[in-house]
Amino acid sequence: MNHDRCAHGTRTPIHLERHGAGQCTPRQARSRQGTADPPRPEHGGRGHRRAEVDGCITLANAQLRLDVAPSLGGGITRFDWRHQGASVPIFRRCRDVGPNTDPNQLACYPLLPYSNRIGNGAFEFSGRAIAVPCNRPGEPLPLHGDGWLRAWHVEEQDATHVRMSLDRSAGEPYAVRASQTYALDEATLVVTLGIENAGDQPMPFGLGLHPFLMREADTELSAAAGGLWLCGDDRLPVRHVPAPPAWQFGVAYPMPSSMVNNAFTGWSGRTSVLWPKRRLSLTIAADTDYYVLYAPPGEDFFCFEPVDHPINAVNLPGGGAAHGMTVLAPGERLSREFRFTVERTGEAARRTRPKTRAGSKARAAAR
């Protein structure tokens, strides 16, 4: 969404790998050249047209259904819980699926090689001036990188799993190879994002997801955080403050009736969304310290975006590395995991809280 994003917090362990030209480790997705779609223009209103999109994929098991559109940023168009013959939407469904679908009408899309906006479309890193071009009509600043605006190549798939790749090794200033994997594991959707520095200079990288969750009158959120970033009129961060009582979300709390459009810091990496009338809950787990909450009043969705760095991190004091981003040398790779588990209300409370966060162990593989 084109909304304010600002955040601050501590860094977490990451997955790092180093690859040489022509070499792959078991965790590295095979890279293929994908067809690069140009950025799509703004799409107003809520469409109801359903058109054919080449290569759409449906994954399903007894409990979940997931529809993925590789040509639309590798994004999700539908994520449902299946129960007694019915499909209940967990993410807001994409109502207008077609070649020109606006990414913000999707159910979820990836954020890479950075999340949110970069102030002035430029930053300094290691003594170099880095210019980042605008990538979206009507947006004065570069937004979310270009993974959400490009077609992805399907590397492998089966009934409950798909792995895709994106080759932007000729990109500027970010030359990258990326992978995106969706897997259904009983009642859990596991999303894994990976990115490799395919350039010839170190650069700061970041990852995140942008899901649109269903919002009803009784929807509750539990997402404890220590603070948040306030933004200026230019949607860039200006001040970090403690989370106010009404927005601390330490326990399940009704969604605020006023606008929330902020990045939160000091997140535990675990969140619960409750739909009491549906008797459903969603547990979100990620190896990141930040999340962006966008909750516009009167809408049938809200966005809970697990990310590993704040808006404009590259221009905050200390640079991106001081604010959650990961500096990758040429050939190094960063990966993060996001888990979405759907349960009947009451079942989630009986589950044992995991001792470690998803994907929190650092791993390195030498060339």
Short mmCIF file of C-alpha atoms in Angstrom, two decimals:
data_model
loop_
_atom_site.label_atom_id
_atom_site.label_comp_id
_atom_site.label_asym_id
_atom_site.label_seq_id
_atom_site.Cartn_x
_atom_site.Cartn_y
_atom_site.Cartn_z
CA MET A 1 0.00 0.00 0.00
CA ASN A 2 1.13 3.57 -0.51
CA HIS A 3 1.10 4.50 3.14
CA ASP A 4 3.52 5.89 5.72
CA ARG A 5 6.22 3.58 6.93
CA CYS A 6 8.77 4.29 9.67
CA ALA A 7 10.40 1.89 12.14
CA HIS A 8 13.37 1.25 14.42
CA GLY A 9 14.65 -1.67 16.47
CA THR A 10 17.35 -4.27 16.98
CA ARG A 11 18.86 -6.61 14.45
CA THR A 12 18.11 -10.31 14.40
CA PRO A 13 20.06 -13.38 13.31
CA ILE A 14 19.96 -14.00 9.57
CA HIS A 15 20.71 -16.72 7.06
CA LEU A 16 23.79 -15.91 5.00
CA GLU A 17 25.31 -17.89 2.18
CA ARG A 18 28.08 -17.14 -0.28
CA HIS A 19 27.89 -18.33 -3.87
CA GLY A 20 30.32 -18.12 -6.71
CA ALA A 21 29.46 -17.81 -10.36
CA GLY A 22 27.97 -21.04 -11.60
CA GLN A 23 27.89 -22.61 -8.13
CA CYS A 24 24.83 -23.56 -6.08
CA THR A 25 24.35 -24.82 -2.56
CA PRO A 26 21.28 -26.94 -1.71
CA ARG A 27 19.54 -23.83 -0.31
CA GLN A 28 20.11 -21.72 -3.39
CA ALA A 29 17.25 -21.49 -5.86
CA ARG A 30 18.23 -22.06 -9.45
CA SER A 31 18.15 -18.72 -11.23
CA ARG A 32 16.44 -18.29 -14.56
CA GLN A 33 15.80 -15.14 -16.51
CA GLY A 34 12.22 -14.05 -15.83
CA THR A 35 10.15 -11.83 -18.07
CA ALA A 36 10.33 -8.33 -16.63
CA ASP A 37 6.91 -6.72 -16.69
CA PRO A 38 6.92 -2.93 -16.54
CA PRO A 39 5.50 -1.38 -13.38
CA ARG A 40 1.71 -1.33 -13.50
CA PRO A 41 -0.19 1.96 -13.10
CA GLU A 42 -2.50 2.77 -10.21
CA HIS A 43 -5.73 0.84 -10.29
CA GLY A 44 -8.69 2.62 -8.74
CA GLY A 45 -11.68 1.01 -7.10
CA ARG A 46 -12.50 -2.59 -6.33
CA GLY A 47 -12.91 -4.62 -9.49
CA HIS A 48 -14.92 -7.79 -9.87
CA ARG A 49 -13.65 -8.88 -13.28
CA ARG A 50 -11.76 -12.16 -13.36
CA ALA A 51 -9.49 -12.60 -16.37
CA GLU A 52 -6.99 -15.25 -17.31
CA VAL A 53 -3.43 -14.78 -16.09
CA ASP A 54 -0.86 -17.09 -17.65
CA GLY A 55 0.65 -19.60 -15.24
CA CYS A 56 -1.52 -19.07 -12.17
CA ILE A 57 -0.95 -21.83 -9.62
CA THR A 58 -3.25 -23.30 -6.97
CA LEU A 59 -1.78 -25.14 -3.98
CA ALA A 60 -4.11 -27.05 -1.66
CA ASN A 61 -4.26 -29.55 1.15
CA ALA A 62 -7.07 -30.63 3.48
CA GLN A 63 -6.93 -27.36 5.42
CA LEU A 64 -5.64 -24.59 3.16
CA ARG A 65 -5.87 -23.22 -0.37
CA LEU A 66 -3.35 -20.82 -1.87
CA ASP A 67 -3.49 -19.19 -5.32
CA VAL A 68 -0.25 -17.68 -6.66
CA ALA A 69 0.32 -15.52 -9.75
CA PRO A 70 4.00 -15.73 -10.81
CA SER A 71 3.48 -13.04 -13.45
CA LEU A 72 2.10 -10.60 -10.84
CA GLY A 73 5.18 -10.20 -8.67
CA GLY A 74 4.94 -13.82 -7.62
CA GLY A 75 2.16 -12.59 -5.36
CA ILE A 76 -0.75 -14.34 -3.69
CA THR A 77 -4.24 -13.78 -5.07
CA ARG A 78 -6.08 -16.01 -2.58
CA PHE A 79 -5.34 -17.63 0.80
CA ASP A 80 -8.27 -19.54 2.35
CA TRP A 81 -8.91 -21.90 5.23
CA ARG A 82 -10.89 -24.98 4.19
CA HIS A 83 -13.46 -26.42 6.60
CA GLN A 84 -16.43 -28.73 6.02
CA GLY A 85 -16.59 -27.97 2.32
CA ALA A 86 -16.35 -24.19 2.72
CA SER A 87 -13.44 -21.86 1.92
CA VAL A 88 -12.99 -19.01 4.39
CA PRO A 89 -10.71 -16.14 3.28
CA ILE A 90 -7.80 -15.35 5.59
CA PHE A 91 -6.15 -12.83 3.27
CA ARG A 92 -8.38 -10.43 1.36
CA ARG A 93 -8.94 -12.04 -2.02
CA CYS A 94 -7.86 -10.33 -5.20
CA ARG A 95 -11.15 -9.42 -6.89
CA ASP A 96 -9.62 -8.34 -10.19
CA VAL A 97 -7.15 -10.92 -11.47
CA GLY A 98 -5.72 -10.05 -14.86
CA PRO A 99 -2.53 -9.07 -16.68
CA ASN A 100 -2.83 -5.45 -15.52
CA THR A 101 -3.90 -6.10 -11.94
CA ASP A 102 -2.52 -3.48 -9.58
CA PRO A 103 -0.23 -5.08 -6.96
CA ASN A 104 -2.17 -3.40 -4.17
CA GLN A 105 -5.21 -5.47 -5.18
CA LEU A 106 -3.30 -8.70 -4.50
CA ALA A 107 -3.69 -10.68 -1.28
CA CYS A 108 0.05 -10.49 -0.56
CA TYR A 109 3.32 -9.60 -2.30
CA PRO A 110 7.07 -9.70 -1.53
CA LEU A 111 9.17 -6.72 -0.45
CA LEU A 112 12.74 -6.84 -1.80
CA PRO A 113 15.54 -5.77 -1.99
CA TYR A 114 14.16 -3.20 0.45
CA SER A 115 10.84 -2.35 2.06
CA ASN A 116 9.07 0.99 1.97
CA ARG A 117 10.45 4.30 0.70
CA ILE A 118 13.93 5.70 0.17
CA GLY A 119 14.14 9.43 0.85
CA ASN A 120 15.15 11.57 -2.13
CA GLY A 121 15.68 8.35 -4.09
CA ALA A 122 19.30 8.30 -2.98
CA PHE A 123 21.68 7.36 -0.18
CA GLU A 124 25.39 7.11 0.57
CA PHE A 125 27.06 3.81 1.29
CA SER A 126 30.77 3.06 1.76
CA GLY A 127 31.69 6.41 0.27
CA ARG A 128 29.53 5.87 -2.81
CA ALA A 129 26.51 7.93 -3.86
CA ILE A 130 23.71 5.48 -4.71
CA ALA A 131 20.76 6.67 -6.82
CA VAL A 132 17.56 4.58 -6.67
CA PRO A 133 15.05 5.37 -9.44
CA CYS A 134 11.33 5.78 -8.85
CA ASN A 135 9.52 2.59 -9.78
CA ARG A 136 5.82 3.45 -9.61
CA PRO A 137 3.73 6.02 -11.49
CA GLY A 138 2.45 8.70 -9.13
CA GLU A 139 5.00 7.85 -6.43
CA PRO A 140 7.66 10.53 -5.91
CA LEU A 141 9.99 8.08 -4.13
CA PRO A 142 11.16 4.53 -4.88
CA LEU A 143 8.89 2.04 -3.10
CA HIS A 144 9.40 -1.61 -2.03
CA GLY A 145 12.04 -2.41 -4.64
CA ASP A 146 10.91 -4.13 -7.83
CA GLY A 147 10.22 -7.75 -6.84
CA TRP A 148 6.50 -6.98 -6.48
CA LEU A 149 6.42 -5.42 -9.96
CA ARG A 150 8.14 -8.19 -11.95
CA ALA A 151 7.21 -11.58 -13.33
CA TRP A 152 8.81 -14.53 -11.51
CA HIS A 153 9.92 -17.81 -13.08
CA VAL A 154 8.54 -21.08 -11.69
CA GLU A 155 11.43 -23.43 -10.85
CA GLU A 156 9.48 -26.31 -9.35
CA GLN A 157 6.02 -27.09 -8.00
CA ASP A 158 3.78 -29.83 -6.70
CA ALA A 159 0.36 -29.94 -5.03
CA THR A 160 1.46 -28.08 -1.89
CA HIS A 161 4.68 -26.29 -2.84
CA VAL A 162 6.03 -23.86 -5.42
CA ARG A 163 9.46 -22.28 -5.77
CA MET A 164 10.06 -19.27 -8.02
CA SER A 165 13.08 -17.21 -9.01
CA LEU A 166 13.71 -13.69 -10.21
CA ASP A 167 16.87 -12.72 -12.10
CA ARG A 168 17.66 -9.02 -11.90
CA SER A 169 21.42 -9.47 -12.13
CA ALA A 170 21.54 -6.58 -14.61
CA GLY A 171 19.54 -4.28 -12.32
CA GLU A 172 20.76 -0.90 -11.07
CA PRO A 173 21.68 0.00 -8.41
CA TYR A 174 20.58 -3.36 -6.98
CA ALA A 175 21.76 -6.35 -9.02
CA VAL A 176 20.00 -9.34 -7.48
CA ARG A 177 18.88 -12.92 -7.86
CA ALA A 178 15.89 -13.72 -5.67
CA SER A 179 13.87 -16.77 -4.70
CA GLN A 180 10.36 -17.05 -3.30
CA THR A 181 8.87 -20.27 -1.96
CA TYR A 182 5.34 -21.06 -0.80
CA ALA A 183 4.63 -24.32 1.03
CA LEU A 184 1.51 -25.65 2.75
CA ASP A 185 2.26 -27.69 5.88
CA GLU A 186 -1.06 -28.86 7.36
CA ALA A 187 -2.66 -25.61 8.62
CA THR A 188 0.47 -23.49 8.08
CA LEU A 189 1.53 -21.45 5.06
CA VAL A 190 5.33 -21.10 5.02
CA VAL A 191 6.78 -18.31 2.87
CA THR A 192 10.53 -18.13 2.35
CA LEU A 193 12.21 -15.19 0.65
CA GLY A 194 15.84 -15.22 -0.42
CA ILE A 195 18.00 -12.65 -2.14
CA GLU A 196 21.57 -12.74 -3.47
CA ASN A 197 23.81 -9.80 -4.22
CA ALA A 198 24.59 -10.37 -7.90
CA GLY A 199 26.52 -7.12 -8.21
CA ASP A 200 30.21 -6.37 -7.83
CA GLN A 201 29.97 -4.15 -4.72
CA PRO A 202 28.58 -4.65 -1.19
CA MET A 203 25.07 -3.24 -0.71
CA PRO A 204 22.50 -3.06 2.13
CA PHE A 205 19.55 -5.43 1.64
CA GLY A 206 16.22 -6.04 3.36
CA LEU A 207 13.19 -8.33 3.06
CA GLY A 208 9.54 -8.37 4.07
CA LEU A 209 6.01 -9.42 3.18
CA HIS A 210 2.92 -7.30 2.51
CA PRO A 211 -0.23 -9.36 3.29
CA PHE A 212 -3.76 -7.90 3.27
CA LEU A 213 -5.68 -9.59 6.09
CA MET A 214 -9.44 -9.84 6.36
CA ARG A 215 -10.95 -7.28 8.75
CA GLU A 216 -14.35 -7.64 10.39
CA ALA A 217 -16.09 -5.62 13.11
CA ASP A 218 -14.80 -7.92 15.86
CA THR A 219 -11.27 -8.54 14.56
CA GLU A 220 -8.63 -8.48 17.30
CA LEU A 221 -4.86 -8.16 17.13
CA SER A 222 -2.12 -9.20 19.55
CA ALA A 223 1.29 -7.88 18.44
CA ALA A 224 3.36 -6.57 21.33
CA ALA A 225 5.89 -3.89 20.38
CA GLY A 226 8.05 -1.46 22.29
CA GLY A 227 7.82 1.59 20.07
CA LEU A 228 6.94 3.10 16.72
CA TRP A 229 8.15 5.66 14.24
CA LEU A 230 6.25 8.86 13.57
CA CYS A 231 6.36 10.17 10.01
CA GLY A 232 6.28 13.61 8.49
CA ASP A 233 4.12 14.82 5.64
CA ASP A 234 6.60 13.29 3.20
CA ARG A 235 5.93 9.84 4.75
CA LEU A 236 9.50 9.55 5.98
CA PRO A 237 10.41 8.86 9.64
CA VAL A 238 11.04 11.83 11.90
CA ARG A 239 10.86 10.52 15.48
CA HIS A 240 10.81 7.25 17.39
CA VAL A 241 8.43 7.11 20.38
CA PRO A 242 7.13 4.48 22.83
CA ALA A 243 3.97 2.75 21.65
CA PRO A 244 0.92 4.48 23.22
CA PRO A 245 -1.26 2.28 25.48
CA ALA A 246 -4.03 1.91 22.88
CA TRP A 247 -1.49 0.66 20.31
CA GLN A 248 0.68 -1.63 22.41
CA PHE A 249 -1.31 -4.76 21.43
CA GLY A 250 0.28 -6.73 24.26
CA VAL A 251 -2.86 -8.89 24.43
CA ALA A 252 -5.66 -9.48 21.94
CA TYR A 253 -7.17 -6.03 21.43
CA PRO A 254 -9.89 -4.80 19.05
CA MET A 255 -8.61 -3.03 15.97
CA PRO A 256 -8.56 0.75 16.60
CA SER A 257 -11.39 2.73 15.07
CA SER A 258 -8.97 5.50 14.08
CA MET A 259 -6.36 5.35 11.35
CA VAL A 260 -3.19 3.41 12.14
CA ASN A 261 -0.39 3.81 9.64
CA ASN A 262 2.89 3.22 11.45
CA ALA A 263 5.91 0.98 11.74
CA PHE A 264 6.38 -0.72 15.11
CA THR A 265 9.69 -1.72 16.69
CA GLY A 266 10.83 -4.23 19.27
CA TRP A 267 8.45 -6.89 17.96
CA SER A 268 8.83 -10.41 19.36
CA GLY A 269 8.37 -11.97 15.92
CA ARG A 270 5.03 -13.50 16.84
CA THR A 271 1.50 -12.09 16.33
CA SER A 272 -2.05 -13.37 16.66
CA VAL A 273 -5.10 -12.21 14.72
CA LEU A 274 -8.51 -13.28 16.04
CA TRP A 275 -11.89 -13.39 14.31
CA PRO A 276 -14.25 -14.25 17.23
CA LYS A 277 -17.44 -14.66 15.19
CA ARG A 278 -15.65 -17.02 12.82
CA ARG A 279 -14.00 -18.79 15.76
CA LEU A 280 -10.72 -18.54 13.88
CA SER A 281 -7.24 -17.34 14.71
CA LEU A 282 -4.11 -16.70 12.66
CA THR A 283 -0.64 -16.88 14.17
CA ILE A 284 2.07 -15.01 12.27
CA ALA A 285 5.71 -15.84 13.03
CA ALA A 286 8.74 -14.27 11.35
CA ASP A 287 12.43 -13.72 11.99
CA THR A 288 12.14 -9.93 11.91
CA ASP A 289 12.04 -7.25 14.63
CA TYR A 290 9.67 -4.83 12.91
CA TYR A 291 6.17 -4.71 11.52
CA VAL A 292 4.11 -2.12 9.70
CA LEU A 293 0.44 -1.88 10.64
CA TYR A 294 -1.83 -0.18 8.14
CA ALA A 295 -5.45 -0.20 9.32
CA PRO A 296 -7.68 2.28 7.47
CA PRO A 297 -11.11 2.64 9.11
CA GLY A 298 -14.11 1.39 7.18
CA GLU A 299 -12.17 -1.06 4.99
CA ASP A 300 -12.57 -4.84 4.86
CA PHE A 301 -8.82 -5.40 5.25
CA PHE A 302 -5.79 -4.33 7.21
CA CYS A 303 -2.10 -4.89 6.48
CA PHE A 304 0.27 -6.49 8.97
CA GLU A 305 3.66 -6.40 7.28
CA PRO A 306 6.60 -8.22 8.91
CA VAL A 307 9.77 -6.46 7.74
CA ASP A 308 13.39 -6.41 8.82
CA HIS A 309 14.05 -2.67 8.56
CA PRO A 310 12.24 0.68 8.69
CA ILE A 311 11.34 3.06 5.95
CA ASN A 312 14.33 5.01 4.67
CA ALA A 313 16.68 2.92 6.79
CA VAL A 314 19.56 3.68 4.43
CA ASN A 315 19.28 7.40 5.29
CA LEU A 316 18.76 7.11 9.05
CA PRO A 317 21.73 7.85 11.36
CA GLY A 318 24.19 4.99 11.10
CA GLY A 319 22.76 3.83 7.77
CA GLY A 320 20.80 0.73 6.89
CA ALA A 321 23.06 -1.70 8.76
CA ALA A 322 22.27 0.12 12.02
CA HIS A 323 18.54 -0.25 11.39
CA GLY A 324 18.00 -3.88 10.50
CA MET A 325 19.31 -4.09 6.95
CA THR A 326 22.00 -6.64 6.05
CA VAL A 327 25.10 -5.70 4.08
CA LEU A 328 25.74 -8.43 1.52
CA ALA A 329 29.06 -8.77 -0.27
CA PRO A 330 28.94 -9.97 -3.89
CA GLY A 331 27.67 -13.56 -3.92
CA GLU A 332 26.25 -13.46 -0.40
CA ARG A 333 22.60 -14.33 0.20
CA LEU A 334 20.01 -13.37 2.80
CA SER A 335 16.88 -15.41 3.54
CA ARG A 336 13.91 -14.98 5.86
CA GLU A 337 10.95 -17.16 6.75
CA PHE A 338 7.34 -16.17 7.45
CA ARG A 339 4.73 -18.59 8.85
CA PHE A 340 0.94 -18.17 8.87
CA THR A 341 -0.93 -20.78 10.94
CA VAL A 342 -4.74 -20.95 10.93
CA GLU A 343 -6.59 -22.56 13.84
CA ARG A 344 -10.01 -22.76 15.39
CA THR A 345 -10.32 -20.40 18.36
CA GLY A 346 -9.29 -22.25 21.51
CA GLU A 347 -6.89 -24.57 19.71
CA ALA A 348 -4.24 -21.84 19.44
CA ALA A 349 -4.36 -21.23 23.20
CA ARG A 350 -3.59 -24.90 23.89
CA ARG A 351 -0.52 -24.94 21.70
CA THR A 352 2.88 -24.69 23.34
CA ARG A 353 4.65 -21.45 22.50
CA PRO A 354 7.83 -22.25 20.55
CA LYS A 355 11.10 -21.58 22.34
CA THR A 356 12.71 -19.94 19.32
CA ARG A 357 11.40 -17.71 16.60
CA ALA A 358 10.95 -18.94 13.04
CA GLY A 359 14.20 -19.15 11.17
CA SER A 360 16.11 -17.28 13.90
CA LYS A 361 19.36 -19.25 13.73
CA ALA A 362 22.17 -17.75 11.68
CA ARG A 363 23.72 -20.01 9.09
CA ALA A 364 26.64 -19.44 6.76
CA ALA A 365 27.94 -21.46 3.87
CA ALA A 366 31.37 -20.72 2.43
CA ARG A 367 31.98 -20.90 -1.25
#
